[in-house]
Amino acid sequence: MHKFYGEGEKLEKTKTSSALSLRVLVKRNIKLYMKDKMMVFFSILAPIIVLLLYILFLGEMQVDAISSLLRERGLDHLVTTREITVMINNWMISGVMGVSCITVAF
């Protein structure tokens, strides 16, 4: 196949301009977001409240529920309480991050 003169340059120019446009839009949106200090504070406060509620009240309850479920089914020898705790903590962090990505944007 023959390469036409300037074909690669045109493609490279398009990629560069798209990346530059995206960069400009992201920079603009970050500036707009950071302009309102109260919005930044409350958007960070909501996930922190959820994490504190989890750490103080819900974490141990979920670990106990999974441990008792495994015990009832005779599978408690497969995992330790530490492994269950790590799984529950990772599950909670990923949930909070997922919800924060959606709710903070609006």
Tab-separated table of C-alpha atoms in Angstrom:
chain	number	residue	atom	x	y	z
A	1	MET	CA	0.000	0.000	0.000
A	2	HIS	CA	1.239	3.438	-0.862
A	3	LYS	CA	1.469	6.175	1.690
A	4	PHE	CA	0.165	9.444	0.391
A	5	TYR	CA	2.121	12.580	1.050
A	6	GLY	CA	0.982	14.306	4.222
A	7	GLU	CA	-1.385	11.525	5.335
A	8	GLY	CA	0.505	10.817	8.561
A	9	GLU	CA	0.907	14.506	9.320
A	10	LYS	CA	-2.835	15.105	9.010
A	11	LEU	CA	-3.637	12.229	11.382
A	12	GLU	CA	-1.052	13.442	13.904
A	13	LYS	CA	-2.453	16.980	13.741
A	14	THR	CA	-5.977	15.667	14.462
A	15	LYS	CA	-4.795	13.667	17.481
A	16	THR	CA	-2.889	16.646	18.864
A	17	SER	CA	-5.769	19.066	18.440
A	18	SER	CA	-8.203	16.624	20.101
A	19	ALA	CA	-5.889	16.169	23.080
A	20	LEU	CA	-5.384	19.916	23.328
A	21	SER	CA	-9.145	20.560	23.202
A	22	LEU	CA	-9.763	18.016	25.936
A	23	ARG	CA	-7.007	19.519	28.068
A	24	VAL	CA	-8.471	23.014	27.694
A	25	LEU	CA	-11.964	21.789	28.639
A	26	VAL	CA	-10.708	19.886	31.690
A	27	LYS	CA	-8.665	22.884	32.868
A	28	ARG	CA	-11.690	25.182	32.455
A	29	ASN	CA	-13.994	22.845	34.376
A	30	ILE	CA	-11.512	22.433	37.229
A	31	LYS	CA	-11.194	26.210	37.529
A	32	LEU	CA	-14.984	26.599	37.602
A	33	TYR	CA	-15.304	23.853	40.219
A	34	MET	CA	-12.591	25.279	42.467
A	35	LYS	CA	-14.063	28.779	42.249
A	36	ASP	CA	-16.903	27.927	44.672
A	37	LYS	CA	-15.129	26.926	47.913
A	38	MET	CA	-18.337	25.860	49.689
A	39	MET	CA	-19.210	23.444	46.890
A	40	VAL	CA	-15.737	21.907	47.096
A	41	PHE	CA	-16.056	21.554	50.868
A	42	PHE	CA	-19.477	19.904	50.801
A	43	SER	CA	-18.617	17.630	47.883
A	44	ILE	CA	-15.691	16.293	49.909
A	45	LEU	CA	-17.702	16.200	53.137
A	46	ALA	CA	-20.376	13.788	51.873
A	47	PRO	CA	-18.014	10.845	51.119
A	48	ILE	CA	-16.168	11.475	54.405
A	49	ILE	CA	-19.450	11.212	56.344
A	50	VAL	CA	-20.302	7.948	54.598
A	51	LEU	CA	-16.848	6.531	55.338
A	52	LEU	CA	-17.064	7.548	59.003
A	53	LEU	CA	-20.484	5.919	59.339
A	54	TYR	CA	-19.077	2.770	57.809
A	55	ILE	CA	-15.976	2.736	60.004
A	56	LEU	CA	-17.864	3.482	63.217
A	57	PHE	CA	-21.003	1.386	62.765
A	58	LEU	CA	-21.404	-0.729	59.654
A	59	GLY	CA	-18.005	-2.348	59.018
A	60	GLU	CA	-18.030	-4.890	61.815
A	61	MET	CA	-21.689	-5.703	61.189
A	62	GLN	CA	-20.952	-6.654	57.565
A	63	VAL	CA	-17.955	-8.760	58.562
A	64	ASP	CA	-20.070	-10.596	61.160
A	65	ALA	CA	-22.848	-11.193	58.623
A	66	ILE	CA	-20.502	-12.728	56.059
A	67	SER	CA	-18.690	-14.774	58.712
A	68	SER	CA	-21.970	-16.197	60.040
A	69	LEU	CA	-23.163	-16.973	56.500
A	70	LEU	CA	-19.955	-18.879	55.781
A	71	ARG	CA	-20.247	-20.688	59.129
A	72	GLU	CA	-23.837	-21.769	58.363
A	73	ARG	CA	-22.779	-23.234	55.030
A	74	GLY	CA	-19.698	-24.945	56.444
A	75	LEU	CA	-17.287	-22.787	54.456
A	76	ASP	CA	-15.693	-20.863	57.325
A	77	HIS	CA	-12.432	-22.808	56.988
A	78	LEU	CA	-11.803	-21.271	53.528
A	79	VAL	CA	-11.207	-17.662	54.592
A	80	THR	CA	-10.049	-15.855	57.704
A	81	THR	CA	-11.776	-12.932	59.382
A	82	ARG	CA	-8.894	-10.718	58.261
A	83	GLU	CA	-9.511	-11.631	54.616
A	84	ILE	CA	-13.219	-10.913	54.987
A	85	THR	CA	-12.432	-7.538	56.570
A	86	VAL	CA	-10.074	-6.624	53.713
A	87	MET	CA	-12.706	-7.595	51.133
A	88	ILE	CA	-15.431	-5.579	52.892
A	89	ASN	CA	-13.162	-2.518	53.237
A	90	ASN	CA	-12.217	-2.623	49.547
A	91	TRP	CA	-15.864	-3.070	48.609
A	92	MET	CA	-16.849	-0.020	50.655
A	93	ILE	CA	-14.065	2.190	49.289
A	94	SER	CA	-14.919	1.290	45.693
A	95	GLY	CA	-18.612	1.975	46.359
A	96	VAL	CA	-17.910	5.376	47.876
A	97	MET	CA	-15.603	6.281	44.983
A	98	GLY	CA	-18.185	5.180	42.430
A	99	VAL	CA	-20.983	7.142	44.049
A	100	SER	CA	-18.758	10.190	44.547
A	101	CYS	CA	-17.871	10.310	40.866
A	102	ILE	CA	-21.540	10.611	39.995
A	103	THR	CA	-22.828	12.813	42.797
A	104	VAL	CA	-19.952	15.305	43.030
A	105	ALA	CA	-20.278	16.151	39.343
A	106	PHE	CA	-23.849	17.370	39.842
